[in-house]
Amino acid sequence: MITLIAGGGLSAIALLAGLLVSVNNALQYAVGSVRPEEFRTNELVGIPLTIAGAVGLLYLWPPVQRAVARVIPVRPGSPVMYLTVVLGLLLVSQQVGAQVQSGPPLTFGYLLAQDVPLLILCFVGVGIFVRRSPRSATERLGLVSPHRKRWWLVAVLGIGVFIAVAFAIEAVANVVSPSQQKQVTDVTTVLFSHFNNPAAIIFLGVLAAVVEETLFRGALLPRFGIVISSVLFAALHTQYALSFA
């Protein structure tokens, strides 16, 4: 019940906040208080937030939940599922309005403080110490030893393919949207300026891989299906804002 109230409350707050931002922004634009570019930026915050809140409240209606369940593997009537959908909607709406901008360089402590709670949440979500033992929870999340004899070969090939695809995407982005790609590159350079040695790079790669794979592939994918998991994954990987890169 608390989970259901939390989801509904978040949706209502998002709807009201989005409407407030959009209406106030429109009024200020009408009287000439904001420039056109500021108006568009503010609307990219207000409108997605309004839509996310409205859809979140609409999803409370059982017929809507049943209709969605026919398309994607979600369980109608589940408070946990409802809260997950609401949080996903809010995450996507926030990313739509995000702007490519720099900030202070990331630190080891910041990344640990950001990722370790997600890892803990994964174990809590699969019921460690409640429905599952630590070993069972670890297996449920897919944190097991590789079964293939030549798993290392698969890993090396996978890394090679990933690097090739990443370079290809960056090359295309430089052609399609060079100015935005330059912004993304500049922001990335500043954010990860502390990770400029082999040990730091390995730490960054291992931390991100373990946490993200555990969260998306281990915890979410088996429970919520490929569609929701993919949307949430994409929303968290939009390079600080929605862009081609």
Coordinates of C-alpha atoms in Angstrom, one line a residue, residues 153-243:
L153 CA 37.8 -15.4 -25.7
V154 CA 34.2 -14.3 -25.8
A155 CA 35.0 -11.4 -23.5
V156 CA 37.9 -10.3 -25.6
L157 CA 35.8 -10.5 -28.8
G158 CA 33.0 -8.6 -27.1
I159 CA 35.4 -5.8 -25.9
G160 CA 36.7 -5.5 -29.5
V161 CA 33.3 -5.3 -31.0
F162 CA 32.2 -2.7 -28.4
I163 CA 35.2 -0.5 -29.1
A164 CA 34.6 -0.8 -32.9
V165 CA 30.9 0.2 -32.5
A166 CA 31.8 3.0 -30.1
F167 CA 34.3 4.5 -32.6
A168 CA 31.8 4.1 -35.4
I169 CA 29.0 5.9 -33.5
E170 CA 31.4 8.7 -32.6
A171 CA 32.5 9.1 -36.2
V172 CA 28.9 9.3 -37.4
A173 CA 28.0 11.7 -34.6
N174 CA 30.9 14.0 -35.6
V175 CA 29.3 14.2 -39.1
V176 CA 25.6 14.4 -38.1
S177 CA 25.8 16.7 -35.1
P178 CA 29.4 18.0 -34.7
S179 CA 28.6 20.9 -32.4
Q180 CA 26.7 18.7 -29.9
Q181 CA 29.2 16.0 -30.2
K182 CA 31.9 18.5 -29.3
Q183 CA 29.9 19.6 -26.3
V184 CA 29.6 16.0 -25.1
T185 CA 33.3 15.4 -25.6
D186 CA 34.3 18.5 -23.7
V187 CA 31.9 17.6 -20.8
T188 CA 33.2 14.0 -20.7
T189 CA 36.8 15.2 -20.7
V190 CA 36.2 17.4 -17.7
L191 CA 34.0 14.9 -15.8
F192 CA 36.5 12.1 -16.1
S193 CA 39.7 14.1 -15.8
H194 CA 40.7 12.3 -12.6
F195 CA 40.5 8.9 -14.4
N196 CA 43.6 9.4 -16.5
N197 CA 45.8 6.4 -15.5
P198 CA 45.4 2.6 -16.2
A199 CA 44.3 1.8 -12.6
A200 CA 41.7 4.4 -12.6
I201 CA 40.4 3.4 -16.0
I202 CA 40.1 -0.3 -14.9
F203 CA 38.3 0.8 -11.7
L204 CA 35.8 2.9 -13.7
G205 CA 35.2 0.1 -16.2
V206 CA 34.8 -2.7 -13.6
L207 CA 32.5 -0.6 -11.3
A208 CA 30.2 0.5 -14.1
A209 CA 30.1 -3.0 -15.6
V210 CA 29.3 -4.8 -12.4
V211 CA 26.7 -2.3 -11.1
E212 CA 24.9 -1.8 -14.5
E213 CA 24.9 -5.4 -15.5
T214 CA 23.6 -6.4 -12.1
L215 CA 20.9 -3.8 -12.1
F216 CA 19.7 -4.0 -15.7
R217 CA 20.5 -7.6 -16.8
G218 CA 20.4 -9.3 -13.5
A219 CA 17.6 -7.5 -11.5
L220 CA 15.3 -5.8 -14.0
L221 CA 15.5 -7.8 -17.2
P222 CA 14.1 -11.1 -15.8
R223 CA 11.4 -9.4 -14.0
F224 CA 10.3 -6.5 -16.2
G225 CA 11.2 -7.7 -19.7
I226 CA 13.4 -6.3 -22.4
V227 CA 11.2 -3.3 -23.2
I228 CA 11.2 -1.6 -19.8
S229 CA 14.8 -2.6 -19.1
S230 CA 16.0 -1.2 -22.4
V231 CA 14.1 2.1 -22.0
L232 CA 15.5 2.6 -18.5
F233 CA 19.0 1.7 -19.7
A234 CA 18.8 4.1 -22.6
A235 CA 17.5 6.9 -20.3
L236 CA 20.5 6.5 -18.1
H237 CA 22.9 6.6 -21.1
T238 CA 21.9 9.7 -23.1
Q239 CA 25.3 11.4 -22.7
Y240 CA 24.0 14.0 -20.2
A241 CA 21.1 14.9 -22.5
L242 CA 19.2 13.4 -25.4
S243 CA 21.5 13.5 -28.5

